[in-house]
PDB file of C-alpha atoms in Angstrom:
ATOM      1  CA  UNK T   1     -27.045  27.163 -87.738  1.00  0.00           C
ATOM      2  CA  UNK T   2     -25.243  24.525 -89.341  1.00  0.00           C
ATOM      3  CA  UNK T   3     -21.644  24.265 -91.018  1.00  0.00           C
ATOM      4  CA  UNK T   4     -22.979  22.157 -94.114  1.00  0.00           C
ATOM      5  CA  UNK T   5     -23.555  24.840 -96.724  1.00  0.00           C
ATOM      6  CA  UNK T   6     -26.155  24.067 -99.533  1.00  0.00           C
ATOM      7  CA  UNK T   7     -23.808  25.502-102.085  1.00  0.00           C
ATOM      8  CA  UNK T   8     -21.551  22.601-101.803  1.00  0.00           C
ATOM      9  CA  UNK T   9     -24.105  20.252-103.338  1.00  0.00           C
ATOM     10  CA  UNK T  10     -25.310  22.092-106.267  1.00  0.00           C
ATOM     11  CA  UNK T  11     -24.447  20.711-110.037  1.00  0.00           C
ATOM     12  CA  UNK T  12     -25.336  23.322-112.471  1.00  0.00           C
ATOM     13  CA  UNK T  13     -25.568  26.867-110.648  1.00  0.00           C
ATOM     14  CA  UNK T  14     -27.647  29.513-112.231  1.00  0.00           C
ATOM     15  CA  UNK T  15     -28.385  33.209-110.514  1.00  0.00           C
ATOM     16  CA  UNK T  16     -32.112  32.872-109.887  1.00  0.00           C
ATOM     17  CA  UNK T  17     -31.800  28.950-108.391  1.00  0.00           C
ATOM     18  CA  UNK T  18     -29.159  30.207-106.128  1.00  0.00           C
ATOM     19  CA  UNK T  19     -31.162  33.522-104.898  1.00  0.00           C
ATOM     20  CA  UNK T  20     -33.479  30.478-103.916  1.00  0.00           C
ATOM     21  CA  UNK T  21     -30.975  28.483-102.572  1.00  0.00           C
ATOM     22  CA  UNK T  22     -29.909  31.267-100.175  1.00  0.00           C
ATOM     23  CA  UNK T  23     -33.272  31.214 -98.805  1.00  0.00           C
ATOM     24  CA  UNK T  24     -33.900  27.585 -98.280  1.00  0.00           C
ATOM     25  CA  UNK T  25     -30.419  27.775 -96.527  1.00  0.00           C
ATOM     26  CA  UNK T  26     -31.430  30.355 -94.213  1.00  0.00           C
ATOM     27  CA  UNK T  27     -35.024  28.776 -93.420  1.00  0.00           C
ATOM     28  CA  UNK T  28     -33.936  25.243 -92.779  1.00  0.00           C
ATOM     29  CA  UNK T  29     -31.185  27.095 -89.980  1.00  0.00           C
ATOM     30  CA  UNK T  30     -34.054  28.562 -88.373  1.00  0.00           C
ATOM     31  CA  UNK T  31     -35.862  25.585 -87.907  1.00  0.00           C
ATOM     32  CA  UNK T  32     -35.069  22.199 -85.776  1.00  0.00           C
ATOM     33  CA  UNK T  33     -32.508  19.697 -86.495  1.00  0.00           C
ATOM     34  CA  UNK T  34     -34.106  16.891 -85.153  1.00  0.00           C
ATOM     35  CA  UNK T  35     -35.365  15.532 -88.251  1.00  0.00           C
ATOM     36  CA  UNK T  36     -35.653  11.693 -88.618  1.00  0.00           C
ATOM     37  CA  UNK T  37     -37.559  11.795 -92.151  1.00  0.00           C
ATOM     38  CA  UNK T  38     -37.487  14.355 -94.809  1.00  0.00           C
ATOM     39  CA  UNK T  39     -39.309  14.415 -98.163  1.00  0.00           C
ATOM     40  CA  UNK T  40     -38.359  16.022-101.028  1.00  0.00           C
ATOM     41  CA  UNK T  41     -41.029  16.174-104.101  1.00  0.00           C
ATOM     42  CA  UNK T  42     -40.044  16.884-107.510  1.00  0.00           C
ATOM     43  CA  UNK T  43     -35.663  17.222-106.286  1.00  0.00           C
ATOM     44  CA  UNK T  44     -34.850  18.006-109.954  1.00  0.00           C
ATOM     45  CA  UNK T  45     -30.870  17.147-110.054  1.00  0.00           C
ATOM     46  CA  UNK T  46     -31.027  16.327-106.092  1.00  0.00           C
ATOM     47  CA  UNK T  47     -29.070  18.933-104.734  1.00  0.00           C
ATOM     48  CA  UNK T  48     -31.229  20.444-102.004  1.00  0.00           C
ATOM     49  CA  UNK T  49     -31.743  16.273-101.267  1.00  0.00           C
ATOM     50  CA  UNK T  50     -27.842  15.367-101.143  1.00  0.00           C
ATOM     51  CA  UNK T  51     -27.792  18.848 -98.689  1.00  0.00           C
ATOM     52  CA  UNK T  52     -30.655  17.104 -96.498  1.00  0.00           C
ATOM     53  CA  UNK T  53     -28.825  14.062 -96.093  1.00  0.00           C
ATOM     54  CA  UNK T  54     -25.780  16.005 -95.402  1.00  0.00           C
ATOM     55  CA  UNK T  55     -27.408  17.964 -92.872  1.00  0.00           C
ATOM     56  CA  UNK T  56     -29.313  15.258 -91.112  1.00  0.00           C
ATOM     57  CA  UNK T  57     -26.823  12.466 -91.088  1.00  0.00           C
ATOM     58  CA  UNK T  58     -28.997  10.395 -89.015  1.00  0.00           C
ATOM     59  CA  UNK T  59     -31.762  10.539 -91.437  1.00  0.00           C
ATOM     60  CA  UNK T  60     -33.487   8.923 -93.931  1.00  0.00           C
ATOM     61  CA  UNK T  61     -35.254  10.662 -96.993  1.00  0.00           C
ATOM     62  CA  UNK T  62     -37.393   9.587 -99.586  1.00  0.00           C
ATOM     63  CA  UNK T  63     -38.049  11.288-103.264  1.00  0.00           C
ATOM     64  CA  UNK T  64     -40.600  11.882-105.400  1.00  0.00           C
ATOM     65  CA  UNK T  65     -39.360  12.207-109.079  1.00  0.00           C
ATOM     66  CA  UNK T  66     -41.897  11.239-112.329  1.00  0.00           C
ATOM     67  CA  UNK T  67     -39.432  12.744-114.655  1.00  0.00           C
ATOM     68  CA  UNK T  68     -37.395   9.539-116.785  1.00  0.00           C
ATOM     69  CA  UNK T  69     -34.590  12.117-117.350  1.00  0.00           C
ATOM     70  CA  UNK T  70     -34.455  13.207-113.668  1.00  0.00           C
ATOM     71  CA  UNK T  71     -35.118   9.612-112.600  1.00  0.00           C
ATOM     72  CA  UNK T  72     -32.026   8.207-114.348  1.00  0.00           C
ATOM     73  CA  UNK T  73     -29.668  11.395-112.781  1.00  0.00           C
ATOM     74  CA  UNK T  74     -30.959  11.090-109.736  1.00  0.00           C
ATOM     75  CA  UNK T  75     -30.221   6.987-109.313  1.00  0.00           C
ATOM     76  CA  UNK T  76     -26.550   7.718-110.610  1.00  0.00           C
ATOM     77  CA  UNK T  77     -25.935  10.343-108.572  1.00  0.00           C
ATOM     78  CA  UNK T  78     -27.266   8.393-104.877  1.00  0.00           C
ATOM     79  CA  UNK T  79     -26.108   5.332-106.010  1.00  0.00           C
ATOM     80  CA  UNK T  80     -25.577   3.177-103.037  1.00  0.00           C
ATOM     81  CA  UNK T  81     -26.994   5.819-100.649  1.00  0.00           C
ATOM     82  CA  UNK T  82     -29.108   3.559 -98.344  1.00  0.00           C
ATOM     83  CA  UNK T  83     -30.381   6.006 -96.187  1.00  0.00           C
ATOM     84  CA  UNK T  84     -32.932   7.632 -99.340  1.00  0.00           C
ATOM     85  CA  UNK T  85     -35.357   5.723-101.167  1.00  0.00           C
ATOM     86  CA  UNK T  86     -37.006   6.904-104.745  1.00  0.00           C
ATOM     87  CA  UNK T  87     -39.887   6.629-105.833  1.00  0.00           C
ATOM     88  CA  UNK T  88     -40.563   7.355-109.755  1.00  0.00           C
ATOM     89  CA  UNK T  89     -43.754   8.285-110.284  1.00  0.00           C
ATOM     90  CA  UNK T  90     -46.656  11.041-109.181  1.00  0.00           C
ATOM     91  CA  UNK T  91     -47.033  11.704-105.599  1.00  0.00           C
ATOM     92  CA  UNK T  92     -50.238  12.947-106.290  1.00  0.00           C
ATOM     93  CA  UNK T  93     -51.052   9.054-107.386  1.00  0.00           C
ATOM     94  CA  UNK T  94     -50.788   6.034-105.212  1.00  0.00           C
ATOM     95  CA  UNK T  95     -51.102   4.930-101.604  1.00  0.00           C
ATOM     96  CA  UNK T  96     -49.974   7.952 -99.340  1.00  0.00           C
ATOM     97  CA  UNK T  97     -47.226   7.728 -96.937  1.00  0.00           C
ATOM     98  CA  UNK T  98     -46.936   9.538 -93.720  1.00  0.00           C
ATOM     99  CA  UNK T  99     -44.366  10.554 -90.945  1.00  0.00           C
ATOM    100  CA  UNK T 100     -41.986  13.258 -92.068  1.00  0.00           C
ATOM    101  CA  UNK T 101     -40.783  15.296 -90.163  1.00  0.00           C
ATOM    102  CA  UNK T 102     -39.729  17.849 -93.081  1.00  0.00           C
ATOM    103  CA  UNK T 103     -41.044  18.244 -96.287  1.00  0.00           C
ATOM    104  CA  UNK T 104     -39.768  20.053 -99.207  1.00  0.00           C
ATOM    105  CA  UNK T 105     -41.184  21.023-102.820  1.00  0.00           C
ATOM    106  CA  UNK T 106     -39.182  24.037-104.689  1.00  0.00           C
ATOM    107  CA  UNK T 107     -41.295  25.255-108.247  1.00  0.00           C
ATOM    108  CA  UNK T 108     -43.641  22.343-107.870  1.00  0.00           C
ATOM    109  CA  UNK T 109     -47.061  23.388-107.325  1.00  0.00           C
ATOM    110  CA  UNK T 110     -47.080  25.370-109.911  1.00  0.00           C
ATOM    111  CA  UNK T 111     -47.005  22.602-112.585  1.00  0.00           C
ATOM    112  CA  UNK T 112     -49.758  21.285-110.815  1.00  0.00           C
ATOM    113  CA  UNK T 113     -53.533  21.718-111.714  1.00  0.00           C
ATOM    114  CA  UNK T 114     -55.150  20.910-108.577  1.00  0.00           C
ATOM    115  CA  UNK T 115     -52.752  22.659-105.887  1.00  0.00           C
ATOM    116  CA  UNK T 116     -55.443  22.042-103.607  1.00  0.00           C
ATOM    117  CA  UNK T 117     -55.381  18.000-103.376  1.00  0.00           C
ATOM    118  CA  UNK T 118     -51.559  18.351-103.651  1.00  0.00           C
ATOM    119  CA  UNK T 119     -51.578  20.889-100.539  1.00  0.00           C
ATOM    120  CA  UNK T 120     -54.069  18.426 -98.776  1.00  0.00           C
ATOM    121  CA  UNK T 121     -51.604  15.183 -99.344  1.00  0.00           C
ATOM    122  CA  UNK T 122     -48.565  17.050 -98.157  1.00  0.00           C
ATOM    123  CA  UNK T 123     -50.211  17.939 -94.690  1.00  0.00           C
ATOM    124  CA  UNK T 124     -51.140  14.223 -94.415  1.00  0.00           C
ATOM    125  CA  UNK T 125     -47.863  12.978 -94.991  1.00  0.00           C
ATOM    126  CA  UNK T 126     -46.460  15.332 -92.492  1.00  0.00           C
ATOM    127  CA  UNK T 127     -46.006  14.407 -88.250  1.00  0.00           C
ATOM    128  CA  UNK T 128     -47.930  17.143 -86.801  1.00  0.00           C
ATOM    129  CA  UNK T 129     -45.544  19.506 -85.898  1.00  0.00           C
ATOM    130  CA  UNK T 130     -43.809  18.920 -88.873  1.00  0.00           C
ATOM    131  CA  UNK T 131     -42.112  21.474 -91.645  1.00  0.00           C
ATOM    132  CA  UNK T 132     -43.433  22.307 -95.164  1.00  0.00           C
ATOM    133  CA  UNK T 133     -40.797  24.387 -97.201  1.00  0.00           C
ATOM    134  CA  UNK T 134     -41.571  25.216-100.861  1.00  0.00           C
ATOM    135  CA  UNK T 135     -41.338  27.666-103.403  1.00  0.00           C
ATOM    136  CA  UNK T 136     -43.194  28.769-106.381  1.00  0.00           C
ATOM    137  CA  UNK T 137     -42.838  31.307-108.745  1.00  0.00           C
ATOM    138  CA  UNK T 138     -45.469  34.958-107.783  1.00  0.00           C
ATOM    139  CA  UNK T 139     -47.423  37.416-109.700  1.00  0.00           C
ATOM    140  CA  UNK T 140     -49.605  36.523-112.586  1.00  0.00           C
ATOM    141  CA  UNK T 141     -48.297  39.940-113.705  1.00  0.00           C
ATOM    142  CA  UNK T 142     -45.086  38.493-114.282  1.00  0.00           C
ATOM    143  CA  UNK T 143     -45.866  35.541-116.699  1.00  0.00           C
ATOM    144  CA  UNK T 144     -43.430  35.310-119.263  1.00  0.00           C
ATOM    145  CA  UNK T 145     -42.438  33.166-121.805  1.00  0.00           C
ATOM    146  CA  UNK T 146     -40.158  30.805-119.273  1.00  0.00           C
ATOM    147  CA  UNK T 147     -43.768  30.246-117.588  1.00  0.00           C
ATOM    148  CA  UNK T 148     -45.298  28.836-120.487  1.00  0.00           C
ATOM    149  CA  UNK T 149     -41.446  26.828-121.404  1.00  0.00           C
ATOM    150  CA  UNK T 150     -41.174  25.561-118.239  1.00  0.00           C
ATOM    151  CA  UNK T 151     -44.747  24.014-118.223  1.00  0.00           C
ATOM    152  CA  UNK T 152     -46.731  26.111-115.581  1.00  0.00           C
ATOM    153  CA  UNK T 153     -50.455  26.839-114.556  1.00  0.00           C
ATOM    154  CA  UNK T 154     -49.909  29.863-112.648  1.00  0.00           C
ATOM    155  CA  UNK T 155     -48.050  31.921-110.773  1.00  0.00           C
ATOM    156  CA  UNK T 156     -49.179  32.726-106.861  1.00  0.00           C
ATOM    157  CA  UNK T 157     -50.009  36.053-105.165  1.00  0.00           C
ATOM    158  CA  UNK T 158     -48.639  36.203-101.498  1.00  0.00           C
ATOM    159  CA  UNK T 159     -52.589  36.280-100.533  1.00  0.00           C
ATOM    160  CA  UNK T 160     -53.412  33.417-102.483  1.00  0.00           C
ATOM    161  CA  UNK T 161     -50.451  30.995-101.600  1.00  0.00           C
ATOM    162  CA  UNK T 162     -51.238  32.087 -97.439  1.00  0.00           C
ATOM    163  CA  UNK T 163     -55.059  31.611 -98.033  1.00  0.00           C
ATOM    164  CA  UNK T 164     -54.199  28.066 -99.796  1.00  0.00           C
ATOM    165  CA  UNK T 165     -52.255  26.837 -97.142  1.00  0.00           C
ATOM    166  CA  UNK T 166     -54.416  27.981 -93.929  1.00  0.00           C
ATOM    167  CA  UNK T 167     -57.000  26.511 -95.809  1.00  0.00           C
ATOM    168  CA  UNK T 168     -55.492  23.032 -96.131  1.00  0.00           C
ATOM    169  CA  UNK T 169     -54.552  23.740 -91.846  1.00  0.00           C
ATOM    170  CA  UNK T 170     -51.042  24.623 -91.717  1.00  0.00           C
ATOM    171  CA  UNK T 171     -49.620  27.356 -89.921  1.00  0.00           C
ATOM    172  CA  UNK T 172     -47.522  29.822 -91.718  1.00  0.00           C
ATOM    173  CA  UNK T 173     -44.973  30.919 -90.002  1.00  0.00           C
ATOM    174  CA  UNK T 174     -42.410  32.703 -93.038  1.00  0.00           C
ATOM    175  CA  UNK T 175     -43.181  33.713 -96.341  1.00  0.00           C
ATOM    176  CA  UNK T 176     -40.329  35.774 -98.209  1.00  0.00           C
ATOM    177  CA  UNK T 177     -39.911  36.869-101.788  1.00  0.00           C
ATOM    178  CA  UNK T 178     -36.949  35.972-103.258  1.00  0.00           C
ATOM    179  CA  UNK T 179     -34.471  36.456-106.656  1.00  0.00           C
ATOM    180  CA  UNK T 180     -34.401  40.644-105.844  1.00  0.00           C
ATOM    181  CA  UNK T 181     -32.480  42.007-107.546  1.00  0.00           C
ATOM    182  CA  UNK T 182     -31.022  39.440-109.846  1.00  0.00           C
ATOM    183  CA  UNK T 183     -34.665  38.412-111.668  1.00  0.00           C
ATOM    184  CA  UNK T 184     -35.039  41.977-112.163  1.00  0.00           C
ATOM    185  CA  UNK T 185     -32.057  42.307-113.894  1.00  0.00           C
ATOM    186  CA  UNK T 186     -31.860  39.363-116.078  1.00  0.00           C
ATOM    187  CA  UNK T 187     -35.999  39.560-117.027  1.00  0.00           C
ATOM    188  CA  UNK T 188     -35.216  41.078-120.030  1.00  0.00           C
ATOM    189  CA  UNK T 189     -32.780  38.276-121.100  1.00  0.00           C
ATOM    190  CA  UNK T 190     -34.856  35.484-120.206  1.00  0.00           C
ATOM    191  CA  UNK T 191     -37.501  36.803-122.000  1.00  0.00           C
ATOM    192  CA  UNK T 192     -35.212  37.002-125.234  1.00  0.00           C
ATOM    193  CA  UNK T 193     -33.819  32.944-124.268  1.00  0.00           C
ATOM    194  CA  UNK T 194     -37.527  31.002-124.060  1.00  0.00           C
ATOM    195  CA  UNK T 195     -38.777  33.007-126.961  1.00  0.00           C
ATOM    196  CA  UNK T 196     -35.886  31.728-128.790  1.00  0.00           C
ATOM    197  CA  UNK T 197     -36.417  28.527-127.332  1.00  0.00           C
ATOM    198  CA  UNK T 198     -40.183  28.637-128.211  1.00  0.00           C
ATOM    199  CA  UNK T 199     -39.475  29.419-131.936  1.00  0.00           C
ATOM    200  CA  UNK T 200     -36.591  26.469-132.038  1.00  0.00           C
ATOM    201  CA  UNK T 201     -39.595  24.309-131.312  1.00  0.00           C
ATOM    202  CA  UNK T 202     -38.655  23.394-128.045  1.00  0.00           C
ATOM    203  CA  UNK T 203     -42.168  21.448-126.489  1.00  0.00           C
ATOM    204  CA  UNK T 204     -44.793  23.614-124.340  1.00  0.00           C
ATOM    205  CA  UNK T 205     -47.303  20.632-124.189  1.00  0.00           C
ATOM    206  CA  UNK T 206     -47.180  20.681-119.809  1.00  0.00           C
ATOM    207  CA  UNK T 207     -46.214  17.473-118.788  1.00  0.00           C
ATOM    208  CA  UNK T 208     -43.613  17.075-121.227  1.00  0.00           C
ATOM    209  CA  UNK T 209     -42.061  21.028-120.306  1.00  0.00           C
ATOM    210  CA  UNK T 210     -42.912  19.726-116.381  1.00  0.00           C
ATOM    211  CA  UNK T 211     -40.581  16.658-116.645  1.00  0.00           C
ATOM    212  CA  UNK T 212     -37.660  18.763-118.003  1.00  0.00           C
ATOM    213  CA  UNK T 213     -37.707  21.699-116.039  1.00  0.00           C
ATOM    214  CA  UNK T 214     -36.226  20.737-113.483  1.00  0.00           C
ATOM    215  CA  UNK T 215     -33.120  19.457-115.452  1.00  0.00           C
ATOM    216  CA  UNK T 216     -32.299  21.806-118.205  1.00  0.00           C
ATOM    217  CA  UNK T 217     -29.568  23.166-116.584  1.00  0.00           C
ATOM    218  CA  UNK T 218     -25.915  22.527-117.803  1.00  0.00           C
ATOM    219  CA  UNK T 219     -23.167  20.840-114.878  1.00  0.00           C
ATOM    220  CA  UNK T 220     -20.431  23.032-114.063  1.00  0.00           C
ATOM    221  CA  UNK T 221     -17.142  21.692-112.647  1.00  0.00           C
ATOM    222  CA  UNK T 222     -16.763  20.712-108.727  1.00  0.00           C
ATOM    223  CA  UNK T 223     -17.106  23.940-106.146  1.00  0.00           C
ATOM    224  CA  UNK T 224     -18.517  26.217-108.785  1.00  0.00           C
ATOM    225  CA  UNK T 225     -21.449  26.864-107.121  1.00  0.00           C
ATOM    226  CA  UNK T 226     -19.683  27.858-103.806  1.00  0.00           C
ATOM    227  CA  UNK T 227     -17.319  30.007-105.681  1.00  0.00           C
ATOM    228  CA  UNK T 228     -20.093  31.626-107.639  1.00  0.00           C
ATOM    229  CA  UNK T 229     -22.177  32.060-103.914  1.00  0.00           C
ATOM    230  CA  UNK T 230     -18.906  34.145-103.076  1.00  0.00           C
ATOM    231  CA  UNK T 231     -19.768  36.750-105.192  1.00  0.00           C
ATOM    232  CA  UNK T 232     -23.301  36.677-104.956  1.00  0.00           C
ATOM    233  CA  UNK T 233     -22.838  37.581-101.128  1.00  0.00           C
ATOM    234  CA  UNK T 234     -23.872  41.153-101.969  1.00  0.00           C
ATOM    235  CA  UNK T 235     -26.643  40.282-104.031  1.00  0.00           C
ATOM    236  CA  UNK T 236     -27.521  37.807-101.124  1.00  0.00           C
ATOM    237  CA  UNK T 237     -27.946  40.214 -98.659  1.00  0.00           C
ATOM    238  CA  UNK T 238     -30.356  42.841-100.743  1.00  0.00           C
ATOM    239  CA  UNK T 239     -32.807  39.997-101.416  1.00  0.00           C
ATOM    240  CA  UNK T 240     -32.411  39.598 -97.533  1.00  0.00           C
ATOM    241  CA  UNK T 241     -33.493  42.633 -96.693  1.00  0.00           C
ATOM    242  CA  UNK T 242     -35.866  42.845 -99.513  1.00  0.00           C
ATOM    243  CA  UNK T 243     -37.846  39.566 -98.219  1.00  0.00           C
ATOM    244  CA  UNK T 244     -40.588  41.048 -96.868  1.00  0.00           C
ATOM    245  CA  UNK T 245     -41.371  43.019 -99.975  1.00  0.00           C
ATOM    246  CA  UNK T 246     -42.887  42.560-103.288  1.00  0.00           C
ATOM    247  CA  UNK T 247     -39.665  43.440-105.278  1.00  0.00           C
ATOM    248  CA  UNK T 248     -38.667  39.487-105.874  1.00  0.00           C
ATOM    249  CA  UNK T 249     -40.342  37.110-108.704  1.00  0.00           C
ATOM    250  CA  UNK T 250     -40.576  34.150-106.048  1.00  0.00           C
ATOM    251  CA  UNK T 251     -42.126  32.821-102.888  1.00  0.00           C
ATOM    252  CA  UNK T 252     -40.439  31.022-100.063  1.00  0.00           C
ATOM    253  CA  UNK T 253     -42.645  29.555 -97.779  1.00  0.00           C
ATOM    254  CA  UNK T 254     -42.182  27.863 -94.250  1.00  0.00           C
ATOM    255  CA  UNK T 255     -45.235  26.388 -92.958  1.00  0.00           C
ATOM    256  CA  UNK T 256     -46.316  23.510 -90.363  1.00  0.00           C
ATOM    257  CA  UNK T 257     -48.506  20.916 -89.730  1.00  0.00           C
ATOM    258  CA  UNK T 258     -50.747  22.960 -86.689  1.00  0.00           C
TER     259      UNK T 258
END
């Protein structure tokens, strides 16, 4: 366990991202905190990365960000943080580099064509022993309109996302659903939002939906998030006890380099 709270970092708090958050909270307590490099692909806004750096104060961390939008937040917001490096373009592309310790991608792989080659460079990057924590949205059956908004090429069945990963030679050692019972409540009103959204014109052509994705969120004042993760405690603790079940819209998945 750890007294730095993920909550604390978070710039524009919506229900389903901090269902998720919850999760990735609870999953990095359970593992070591002996981490001398983490990795973060695709950090969005950089909140889960400003937590990481936070949590591992003797750490450094490096980023993976090809949005130009995300790009330009991220450098203002870790301006004159030495300990992280960034790196603006395709981690998929380039020269590979190895020896983290931890690993994180949250509603990446998804955007991604071949999850396959981007499974396989993730477990070469890794120190063998090393973590893997990601998330992606589950259940074909629940494509929606955000799906197609947001710029994805699927959505994962637990059997799929396991097979994927054993596959590539990790071990998986947790895989929760999460967002019960908040997705199942607001489904109906995020269908109603990216339809409107898709009839405003707003673009569906996949890179360009990938690169703001992560983004499209509005800020909300300083310790809103906590305060908001107050409330949610309730909510926090069904999903909890609903992890193991097929009632959430989301995987969580902790894996490691076997």
């Amino acid at each position: 366990m750890t007294d730095v709270c993920v909550f604390d970092e978070v710039l524009a708090p919506v229900p389903r991202y901090m269902m998720r958050l919850e999760c990735v909270q609870r999953l990095l307590d359970s593992t070591s905190s002996d981490v001398h490099r983490f990795l973060e692909l695709g950090p969005g806004l950089g909140d889960v990365t400003a937590h990481a750096l936070r949590r591992y104060p003797d750490a450094s961390g490096t980023v993976f960000e090809f949005s130009e939008d995300a790009v330009g937040r991220l450098k203002a917001r870790f301006r004159g943080e030495e300990r992280l490096s960034l790196w603006s373009r395709n981690f998929l592309e380039g020269p590979l580099e190895g020896g983290f310790d931890l690993i994180m991608a949250f509603e990446v792989l998804e955007h991604i064509e071949d999850d396959l080659l981007a499974f396989e460079r993730i477990y070469l990057m890794l120190e063998r022993g090393g973590v893997f924590l990601m998330s992606v949205p589950a259940y074909m059956s629940k494509w929606q309109k955000g799906d197609e908004w947001a710029g994805h090429y699927r959505r994962y069945e637990r059997e799929e996302l396991v097979e994927k990963l054993v596959a590539t030679g990790f071990k998986v050692e947790e895989v929760w659903g999460y967002g019960f019972p908040v997705t199942s409540l607001l489904y109906p009103l995020r269908q109603l939002y990216y339809r409107a959204s898709a009839k405003a014109g707003e673009p569906t052509e996949k890179i360009r939906a990938t690169k703001q994705s992560g983004v499209a969120r509005p800020y909300q004042k300083p310790g809103a998030a906590a305060w908001m993760a107050r409330l949610m405690k309730p909510l926090f603790l069904l999903q909890h006890v609903a992890r193991k079940s097929d009632l959430g819209d989301g995987w969580i998945v902790l894996a490691k380099k076997a």
